[in-house]
Coordinates of C-alpha atoms in Angstrom, one line a residue:
M23 CA 2.7 0.0 -9.4
T24 CA 5.4 0.6 -6.9
V25 CA 8.1 -1.6 -5.4
Q26 CA 7.9 -0.9 -1.7
R27 CA 9.3 -2.1 1.6
A28 CA 7.7 -5.0 3.3
H29 CA 8.1 -4.0 6.9
S30 CA 6.6 -0.5 6.8
A31 CA 3.0 -1.8 7.2
S32 CA 3.6 -2.7 10.7
A33 CA 2.7 -0.4 13.5
V34 CA 2.7 3.2 12.3
P35 CA 2.9 6.0 14.8
S36 CA -0.4 7.6 15.4
P37 CA -0.7 11.2 14.5
S38 CA -2.4 12.0 17.7
P39 CA -0.3 13.3 20.6
T40 CA -1.4 10.5 23.0
P41 CA -1.6 7.1 21.5
S42 CA -4.6 5.0 22.3
P43 CA -4.9 1.2 22.1
S44 CA -8.6 1.4 21.4
P45 CA -10.1 0.6 18.0
S46 CA -10.1 4.3 17.1
S47 CA -6.4 4.4 16.5
D48 CA -5.6 4.8 12.8
P49 CA -4.4 1.9 10.8
P50 CA -1.1 2.0 9.0
A51 CA -1.0 3.3 5.4
P52 CA -0.1 1.2 2.4
P53 CA 3.4 -0.2 2.4
A54 CA 6.0 2.4 1.6
P55 CA 9.2 2.2 -0.5
P56 CA 12.4 1.0 1.0
A57 CA 13.9 3.3 3.5
P58 CA 17.1 3.5 5.5
S59 CA 17.3 2.7 9.1
S60 CA 16.4 5.2 11.7
G61 CA 20.0 6.1 12.3
R62 CA 20.5 7.3 8.8
R63 CA 19.0 10.3 6.9
L64 CA 18.2 10.5 3.2
T65 CA 20.3 12.7 1.0
L66 CA 19.1 14.4 -2.2
G67 CA 20.4 11.6 -4.5
G68 CA 19.2 8.8 -2.3
G69 CA 15.8 10.3 -1.8
T70 CA 15.3 10.8 -5.5
A71 CA 16.3 7.2 -6.2
L72 CA 13.7 6.0 -3.6
Y73 CA 11.0 8.2 -5.0
V74 CA 11.7 7.1 -8.6
G75 CA 11.6 3.5 -7.4
A76 CA 8.3 4.1 -5.7
V77 CA 6.6 5.5 -8.8
L78 CA 8.0 3.1 -11.4
G79 CA 7.0 -0.5 -11.3
P80 CA 6.5 -3.6 -13.5
G81 CA 3.0 -2.3 -14.5
V82 CA 4.7 0.0 -17.0
L83 CA 5.8 -3.1 -19.0
A84 CA 2.2 -3.6 -20.1
L85 CA 0.6 -0.1 -19.8
P86 CA 1.8 1.3 -23.2
A87 CA -0.1 -1.4 -25.1
L88 CA -3.2 -1.2 -23.0
A89 CA -3.4 2.6 -23.4
A90 CA -2.8 2.3 -27.1
A91 CA -5.6 -0.3 -27.4
A92 CA -8.0 2.1 -25.5
A93 CA -7.2 5.4 -27.4
G94 CA -4.7 4.8 -30.1
P95 CA -2.3 7.7 -30.7
A96 CA -4.5 9.9 -28.4
S97 CA -3.3 7.8 -25.5
I98 CA -0.3 10.2 -25.5
L99 CA -2.7 12.9 -24.2
A100 CA -3.7 10.6 -21.3
W101 CA 0.0 10.1 -20.4
A102 CA 0.5 13.9 -20.5
A103 CA -2.6 14.7 -18.5
L104 CA -1.7 12.2 -15.7
L105 CA 1.8 13.6 -15.6
A106 CA 0.4 17.1 -15.3
T107 CA -1.8 15.9 -12.5
C108 CA 1.2 14.3 -10.8
V109 CA 2.8 17.7 -10.3
P110 CA 0.3 19.1 -7.7
V111 CA -0.3 15.6 -6.3
A112 CA 3.4 15.2 -5.6
A113 CA 3.6 18.8 -4.3
C114 CA 0.7 18.3 -1.9
F115 CA 2.2 15.1 -0.5
A116 CA 5.6 16.8 -0.2
A117 CA 4.0 19.7 1.7
L118 CA 2.1 17.4 4.0
G119 CA 5.2 15.4 4.6
A120 CA 7.1 18.5 5.5
R121 CA 4.4 19.7 7.9
F122 CA 3.7 16.2 9.4
P123 CA 6.8 14.1 9.0
D124 CA 5.5 10.7 10.0
G125 CA 5.8 7.1 8.7
G126 CA 2.0 6.8 8.4
G127 CA 1.8 8.6 5.0
V128 CA -1.7 9.1 3.6
A129 CA -3.3 7.4 6.6
T130 CA -1.7 9.9 8.9
Y131 CA -3.0 12.9 6.8
V132 CA -6.5 11.4 6.5
H133 CA -6.6 10.6 10.2
R134 CA -5.7 14.2 11.1
A135 CA -8.2 15.6 8.6
F136 CA -11.2 13.3 9.0
G137 CA -10.6 10.9 11.9
P138 CA -9.9 7.2 12.5
R139 CA -12.8 5.8 10.5
A140 CA -11.6 7.5 7.3
A141 CA -8.1 6.3 8.0
A142 CA -9.4 2.7 8.4
T143 CA -11.2 3.0 5.0
V144 CA -7.9 4.0 3.4
G145 CA -6.3 0.9 4.8
W146 CA -9.1 -1.3 3.5
W147 CA -8.8 0.3 0.0
F148 CA -5.2 -0.7 -0.2
Y149 CA -5.7 -4.1 1.4
G150 CA -8.5 -5.0 -1.0
S151 CA -6.6 -3.9 -4.1
V152 CA -3.5 -6.0 -3.3
P153 CA -4.8 -9.5 -4.5
V154 CA -5.9 -8.0 -7.8
G155 CA -2.7 -5.9 -8.2
V156 CA -0.3 -8.7 -7.5
V157 CA -2.1 -11.1 -9.9
A158 CA -1.7 -8.4 -12.5
G159 CA 2.0 -8.1 -11.7
A160 CA 2.5 -11.8 -11.9
W161 CA 0.6 -12.0 -15.1
I162 CA 2.9 -9.5 -16.7
G163 CA 5.9 -11.6 -15.9
G164 CA 4.1 -14.7 -17.3
Q165 CA 3.2 -12.9 -20.6
Y166 CA 6.8 -11.8 -21.2
T167 CA 8.1 -15.3 -20.4
A168 CA 5.5 -17.0 -22.6
A169 CA 6.3 -14.6 -25.5
A170 CA 10.0 -15.4 -25.2
V171 CA 9.6 -19.2 -25.4
G172 CA 6.6 -19.3 -27.7
W173 CA 4.0 -20.4 -25.1
D174 CA 0.3 -19.6 -25.3
R175 CA -2.0 -18.2 -22.6
T176 CA -1.8 -21.4 -20.6
G177 CA 1.9 -21.1 -20.3
A178 CA 1.6 -17.4 -19.2
A179 CA -0.9 -18.5 -16.5
A180 CA 1.4 -21.3 -15.3
V181 CA 4.4 -18.9 -14.9
A182 CA 2.2 -16.3 -13.1
A183 CA 0.9 -19.0 -10.7
L184 CA 4.5 -20.1 -10.0
L185 CA 5.5 -16.5 -9.3
L186 CA 2.6 -16.1 -6.9
A187 CA 3.2 -19.4 -5.1
A188 CA 6.9 -18.5 -4.7
A189 CA 6.1 -15.1 -3.3
I190 CA 3.5 -16.5 -0.9
A191 CA 5.9 -19.3 0.3
A192 CA 8.7 -16.8 0.8
N193 CA 6.5 -14.5 2.9
S194 CA 5.2 -17.4 5.0
Q195 CA 8.7 -18.0 6.1
G196 CA 9.4 -14.3 6.7
L197 CA 11.7 -13.9 3.7
H198 CA 11.6 -10.4 2.2
L199 CA 13.7 -8.5 -0.4
S200 CA 16.1 -6.0 1.1
S201 CA 15.8 -2.4 0.3
R202 CA 19.0 -2.5 -1.8
I203 CA 17.6 -5.3 -4.0
Q204 CA 14.4 -3.3 -4.4
L205 CA 16.3 -0.2 -5.5
L206 CA 18.4 -2.4 -7.8
L207 CA 15.2 -3.7 -9.5
A208 CA 13.8 -0.2 -9.8
G209 CA 17.1 1.0 -11.4
L210 CA 17.0 -2.0 -13.7
L211 CA 13.5 -1.1 -14.8
A212 CA 14.5 2.5 -15.5
V213 CA 17.5 1.3 -17.6
L214 CA 15.2 -1.0 -19.6
L215 CA 12.7 1.7 -20.3
L216 CA 15.5 4.1 -21.4
A217 CA 17.0 1.4 -23.6
A218 CA 13.6 0.7 -25.2
V219 CA 13.1 4.4 -26.0
I220 CA 16.5 4.8 -27.5
A221 CA 16.3 1.6 -29.5
A222 CA 12.9 2.6 -31.0
A223 CA 13.6 6.3 -31.7
P224 CA 15.1 5.7 -35.2
H225 CA 12.0 3.8 -36.2
L226 CA 9.4 6.6 -35.5
R227 CA 7.0 7.2 -38.4
T228 CA 4.6 10.3 -38.5
A229 CA 2.0 8.2 -40.4
H230 CA 1.5 6.1 -37.2
F231 CA 0.0 9.2 -35.5
T232 CA -2.9 9.5 -37.8
P233 CA -5.8 9.3 -37.2
F234 CA -4.9 10.8 -33.9
L235 CA -8.2 10.5 -32.1
P236 CA -9.9 7.4 -33.6
G237 CA -12.1 6.7 -30.5
G238 CA -13.1 10.2 -29.5
W239 CA -12.4 12.1 -26.3
H240 CA -14.0 9.4 -24.2
S241 CA -11.3 7.0 -25.2
V242 CA -8.7 9.3 -23.7
G243 CA -10.5 9.0 -20.4
S244 CA -10.6 5.3 -20.7
A245 CA -6.8 5.2 -21.4
A246 CA -6.3 7.4 -18.3
G247 CA -8.2 4.9 -16.2
V248 CA -5.8 2.1 -16.9
L249 CA -2.7 4.3 -16.9
F250 CA -3.4 5.5 -13.4
F251 CA -1.9 2.2 -12.4
G252 CA 1.5 3.6 -13.2
F253 CA 1.0 6.9 -11.3
V254 CA 0.1 5.7 -7.8
G255 CA 3.5 5.8 -6.1
W256 CA 3.3 9.3 -4.7
E257 CA 1.2 8.4 -1.7
A258 CA 3.5 5.5 -1.0
A259 CA 6.6 7.8 -1.2
S260 CA 5.0 10.1 1.3
H261 CA 6.0 7.5 4.0
L262 CA 9.6 8.7 3.6
S263 CA 9.0 12.2 4.8
A264 CA 10.3 11.5 8.3
E265 CA 13.6 10.1 6.9
F266 CA 14.9 13.4 5.6
A267 CA 17.1 15.6 7.8
D268 CA 15.2 18.7 6.7
P269 CA 11.9 17.7 5.0
R270 CA 10.9 21.3 4.3
R271 CA 14.1 21.8 2.3
D272 CA 14.7 18.4 0.8
L273 CA 11.2 17.2 -0.1
P274 CA 10.5 19.8 -2.8
R275 CA 13.8 19.2 -4.5
V276 CA 13.4 15.4 -4.5
T277 CA 9.9 15.7 -5.8
T278 CA 11.0 18.0 -8.6
L279 CA 13.8 15.7 -9.7
T280 CA 11.5 12.6 -9.5
L281 CA 8.9 14.4 -11.7
I282 CA 11.6 15.1 -14.3
V283 CA 12.9 11.5 -14.4
V284 CA 9.5 9.9 -14.5
G285 CA 8.1 12.4 -17.0
V286 CA 11.0 11.8 -19.5
L287 CA 10.7 8.0 -19.2
Y288 CA 6.9 7.9 -19.5
L289 CA 6.5 10.4 -22.3
G290 CA 9.4 8.9 -24.2
L291 CA 7.8 5.5 -23.8
A292 CA 4.4 6.7 -24.9
V293 CA 5.6 8.5 -28.0
T294 CA 8.0 5.7 -29.2
T295 CA 5.3 3.0 -28.6
I296 CA 2.9 4.7 -30.9
G297 CA 5.4 6.1 -33.4
A298 CA 7.5 3.0 -33.8
L299 CA 4.9 0.2 -33.5
G300 CA 1.9 1.9 -35.1
P301 CA -1.3 -0.1 -35.0
G302 CA 0.7 -3.1 -33.7
A303 CA 1.1 -1.2 -30.3
A304 CA -2.6 -2.1 -29.5
T305 CA -2.2 -5.8 -30.2
T306 CA 1.1 -6.7 -28.6
E307 CA 1.2 -8.1 -25.0
T308 CA 4.9 -7.3 -24.6
P309 CA 5.4 -3.7 -25.9
L310 CA 8.9 -3.3 -24.5
T311 CA 10.1 -6.5 -26.2
A312 CA 8.6 -5.2 -29.4
L313 CA 10.5 -2.0 -29.1
L314 CA 13.8 -3.6 -28.3
T315 CA 13.5 -6.1 -31.2
L316 CA 13.4 -3.3 -33.7
S317 CA 17.1 -2.7 -33.1
V318 CA 18.4 -5.7 -31.3
G319 CA 16.3 -8.5 -32.9
D320 CA 15.0 -11.6 -31.3
A321 CA 17.9 -11.6 -28.8
A322 CA 15.9 -9.0 -26.8
R323 CA 13.1 -11.5 -26.0
P324 CA 14.9 -13.6 -23.4
V325 CA 16.5 -10.5 -21.9
A326 CA 13.1 -8.8 -21.5
A327 CA 11.6 -12.0 -20.1
V328 CA 14.3 -12.4 -17.4
V329 CA 14.0 -8.7 -16.4
A330 CA 10.2 -8.9 -16.3
L331 CA 10.4 -12.1 -14.1
F332 CA 12.7 -10.4 -11.6
L333 CA 10.6 -7.2 -11.5
S334 CA 7.3 -9.0 -11.2
F335 CA 8.6 -11.3 -8.4
G336 CA 10.1 -8.3 -6.5
A337 CA 6.9 -6.3 -6.7
V338 CA 4.6 -9.3 -5.8
N339 CA 6.8 -10.4 -2.9
T340 CA 7.0 -6.9 -1.4
Y341 CA 3.3 -6.1 -1.8
L342 CA 2.2 -9.3 -0.2
A343 CA 4.6 -8.8 2.7
G344 CA 3.4 -5.2 3.3
A345 CA -0.3 -6.0 2.8
A346 CA -0.1 -9.0 5.2
R347 CA 1.2 -6.7 7.9
L348 CA -1.3 -4.1 7.0
G349 CA -4.1 -6.6 7.5
A350 CA -2.8 -7.6 10.9
A351 CA -2.5 -4.0 11.9
L352 CA -6.1 -3.3 10.8
A353 CA -7.3 -6.2 12.9
R354 CA -5.2 -5.0 15.9
D355 CA -6.9 -1.6 15.6
G356 CA -10.4 -3.0 15.4
A357 CA -11.0 -2.4 11.7
A358 CA -10.8 -6.1 10.7
P359 CA -11.5 -9.4 12.4
R360 CA -9.5 -9.9 15.5
W361 CA -8.1 -13.3 14.5
L362 CA -6.2 -11.6 11.7
A363 CA -4.0 -9.8 14.2
R364 CA -2.0 -12.8 15.1
G365 CA 1.6 -12.6 13.9
G366 CA 1.6 -8.8 13.4
A367 CA 4.1 -8.0 16.1
P368 CA 7.6 -7.0 15.1
G369 CA 9.7 -10.1 14.3
E370 CA 6.6 -12.3 13.7
V371 CA 5.0 -13.4 10.5
P372 CA 1.3 -12.5 9.9
R373 CA 0.4 -15.9 8.4
R374 CA -3.3 -15.5 8.9
S375 CA -3.5 -12.2 7.0
L376 CA -1.2 -13.7 4.4
A377 CA -3.5 -16.7 4.0
V378 CA -6.5 -14.4 3.4
L379 CA -4.4 -12.6 0.7
A380 CA -3.4 -16.0 -0.8
V381 CA -7.1 -17.0 -1.1
G382 CA -7.9 -13.7 -2.7
C383 CA -5.0 -14.2 -5.2
A384 CA -6.2 -17.7 -6.0
L385 CA -9.7 -16.6 -6.7
V386 CA -8.6 -13.6 -8.9
G387 CA -6.0 -15.9 -10.6
A388 CA -8.6 -18.5 -11.4
V389 CA -10.9 -15.9 -13.0
T390 CA -8.0 -14.5 -15.0
A391 CA -6.8 -17.9 -16.2
T392 CA -10.3 -18.7 -17.5
G393 CA -10.3 -15.5 -19.6
A394 CA -13.2 -14.0 -17.7
A395 CA -11.0 -11.0 -16.7
G396 CA -7.9 -9.9 -18.6
L397 CA -4.9 -7.9 -17.6
D398 CA -6.6 -4.7 -18.6
R399 CA -9.5 -5.4 -16.2
L400 CA -7.2 -6.3 -13.4
M401 CA -5.1 -3.1 -13.7
R402 CA -8.3 -1.0 -14.0
A403 CA -9.7 -2.5 -10.8
T404 CA -6.5 -1.8 -8.9
S405 CA -6.3 1.7 -10.3
T406 CA -9.8 2.4 -9.1
C407 CA -8.9 1.5 -5.5
L408 CA -5.6 3.4 -5.5
A409 CA -7.2 6.4 -7.2
A410 CA -9.6 6.5 -4.2
V411 CA -6.5 6.5 -1.9
T412 CA -5.0 9.4 -3.8
L413 CA -8.3 11.3 -3.7
A414 CA -8.5 10.8 0.0
G415 CA -5.0 12.2 0.4
L416 CA -5.8 15.2 -1.8
L417 CA -9.0 15.9 0.2
A418 CA -6.9 15.7 3.4
A419 CA -4.5 18.2 1.9
L420 CA -7.4 20.6 1.2
T421 CA -8.3 20.5 4.9
L422 CA -4.8 20.6 6.4
L423 CA -2.9 23.0 4.0
P424 CA -3.3 26.8 4.0
R425 CA -6.4 27.7 2.0
R426 CA -6.5 29.8 -1.2
T427 CA -2.8 29.3 -1.9
P428 CA -1.6 28.2 -5.3
L429 CA -0.9 24.7 -4.0
W430 CA -4.4 24.6 -2.5
W431 CA -6.0 25.5 -5.8
A432 CA -3.8 23.0 -7.6
A433 CA -4.9 20.3 -5.2
I434 CA -8.5 21.1 -6.2
G435 CA -7.6 20.6 -9.9
S436 CA -5.9 17.3 -9.1
A437 CA -8.8 16.1 -7.0
A438 CA -11.1 16.9 -10.0
V439 CA -9.0 14.9 -12.4
T440 CA -8.7 12.0 -10.0
S441 CA -12.5 12.1 -9.5
T442 CA -13.0 12.0 -13.3
V443 CA -10.8 8.9 -13.5
L444 CA -12.9 7.3 -10.8
I445 CA -16.2 8.2 -12.6
L446 CA -14.9 6.8 -15.9
S447 CA -14.1 3.5 -14.1
G448 CA -17.7 2.3 -14.8
P449 CA -18.9 -0.6 -12.7
L450 CA -15.5 -0.9 -11.1
L451 CA -16.3 2.4 -9.2
L452 CA -18.4 0.2 -6.9
I453 CA -15.3 -1.4 -5.4
P454 CA -14.1 1.5 -3.2
P455 CA -17.6 2.1 -1.6
A456 CA -18.0 -1.6 -1.0
L457 CA -14.7 -1.8 0.8
A458 CA -15.6 1.4 2.7
V459 CA -18.8 -0.2 4.0
V460 CA -16.8 -3.3 5.1
A461 CA -14.3 -1.0 7.0
F462 CA -17.2 1.0 8.6
C463 CA -19.0 -2.2 9.7
F464 CA -15.9 -3.7 11.3
H465 CA -15.0 -0.5 12.9
T466 CA -18.5 0.1 14.3
F467 CA -18.8 -3.6 15.5
Q468 CA -15.5 -3.5 17.3
A469 CA -16.3 -0.2 18.9
R470 CA -19.6 -1.5 20.3
R471 CA -18.2 -4.9 21.4
K472 CA -17.0 -4.1 24.9
P473 CA -17.0 -6.4 27.9
E474 CA -20.0 -6.0 30.2
D475 CA -17.8 -5.3 33.2
S476 CA -16.2 -2.3 31.5
R477 CA -19.7 -0.7 31.1
T478 CA -20.6 -1.1 34.8
P479 CA -17.4 -1.0 36.8
Q480 CA -17.4 -3.1 40.0
K481 CA -16.0 -2.2 43.3
P482 CA -12.6 -3.7 43.6
R483 CA -12.0 -6.3 46.3
A484 CA -9.8 -5.5 49.2
P485 CA -6.4 -7.2 48.9
Q486 CA -5.9 -10.2 51.1
R487 CA -2.8 -10.6 53.2
P488 CA -0.5 -13.2 51.5
R489 CA 0.2 -16.3 53.6
R490 CA 3.7 -17.5 54.2
P491 CA 4.3 -20.8 52.4
R492 CA 4.8 -23.7 54.8
G493 CA 7.6 -26.0 53.9
P494 CA 7.4 -29.8 54.4
G495 CA 9.7 -29.7 57.3
R496 CA 8.6 -26.5 58.8
P497 CA 6.6 -26.7 62.1
S498 CA 3.3 -25.0 62.5
P499 CA 3.3 -21.8 64.4
P500 CA 2.3 -22.1 68.1
Q501 CA -1.3 -21.5 68.9
K502 CA -2.6 -20.0 72.2
A503 CA -5.1 -22.1 73.9
Q504 CA -7.0 -19.2 75.4
K505 CA -7.6 -17.8 71.9
P506 CA -8.7 -20.5 69.5
Q507 CA -8.5 -19.9 65.8
T508 CA -11.6 -18.2 64.3
P509 CA -12.6 -17.5 60.7
W510 CA -11.6 -13.9 61.2
A511 CA -8.4 -14.6 63.2
S512 CA -6.2 -13.2 60.3
Q513 CA -8.1 -9.9 60.2
T514 CA -6.6 -6.7 61.5
K515 CA -8.1 -4.9 64.4
S516 CA -9.9 -2.4 62.2
E517 CA -11.4 -5.3 60.2
K518 CA -12.6 -7.4 63.1
S519 CA -16.3 -7.5 64.1
P520 CA -17.3 -5.5 67.2
G521 CA -18.3 -8.6 69.1

């Protein structure tokens, strides 16, 4: 999951040359990573840091254990397959960003390729996934805290509830994390991952890699379904395409460097989790704490807990802020109930949209606290929605990019892999179509709901001559006796009756 800027989900420039205030205008895309102000341009180093921060997120604090529980040592194959899929996905979004540099990201590309209804559906997919995703992020912080102080599941649920309440309260007052703090948190996560890999490297055992495929090939697909949660930052990073001085030159370089950094961290984490923890990798709820304690000891527990709390709060706060504005923008453009649009203007706080998200978080949190849905289920549900967003972007790339080029064929391969992940989601695959139906219904309803007078335009009334105000001490104008006042006395000659 990514750490992204809160203010980017406000009004996004429409990709069409003439903006339209009608409900057919495209809704903004999911919130993007922190970006500099419009007066500054991204450099190679700054762009790479922002892209790495967009892809990495607190979800990676739990993903190694969830993937190991699904496929054992073969989960490494799922990590490698998704990293290989990321290459054409990142390249496609970089090419689209170079051709259409705009802040709308995937929504812009989908709008250009398939029209406003498809763009509205993309917005709903993200908006619907946020309550589930932020509860998952808060639950990760609760698990690491509970493990550090020796609490049980109830303690983890209490910490997660406090994180959510604090983030909702902060957003209701318009308090967001600055882009520098978000980048600092992303850098802190990268350092923590690297430290965990280095600390666990001396404890690798070849015996931990056998049997390599205990659950069969289907288990690899199951692991990929939950791991997709950690590979969904590329469509968010596409919002930054307009921030580069020369997107055609800089975007491919930044994408390549980001792929190298993320690939080293993810593969290193996957190998060390299996090789150092062995069967225990599938049972621990805090895999990074387990890796760090191999070399540091129990002193790593409070450090990992504090880092997890900061990362979780940063991600939850930013996602709620961006999604609240996204909901207001969807309502403004006719793809959601109109009453949600209040507070969506620049400088305002979309409290109604935030309240809807808070209710969704409360419902999801209550289900999670009772044990009906665990962290694995939450992350799979979020991955399903965000995989649908990625697939929509890839299909837009197949329409907008030159056909039968190497990149075009690579996009077909990535779309096939993403579709496979969606198919393996099982019953969770019903979530994106359900949200698409909701988006279609609202869009159709708002398009047909027009005032009656706009369908049958009436003849405008002739403007009346304004009367001069008469003050309290001002005498009335003199009247001629031979011409008494008549109802049409104020009319002009051309307007008077013939008699």
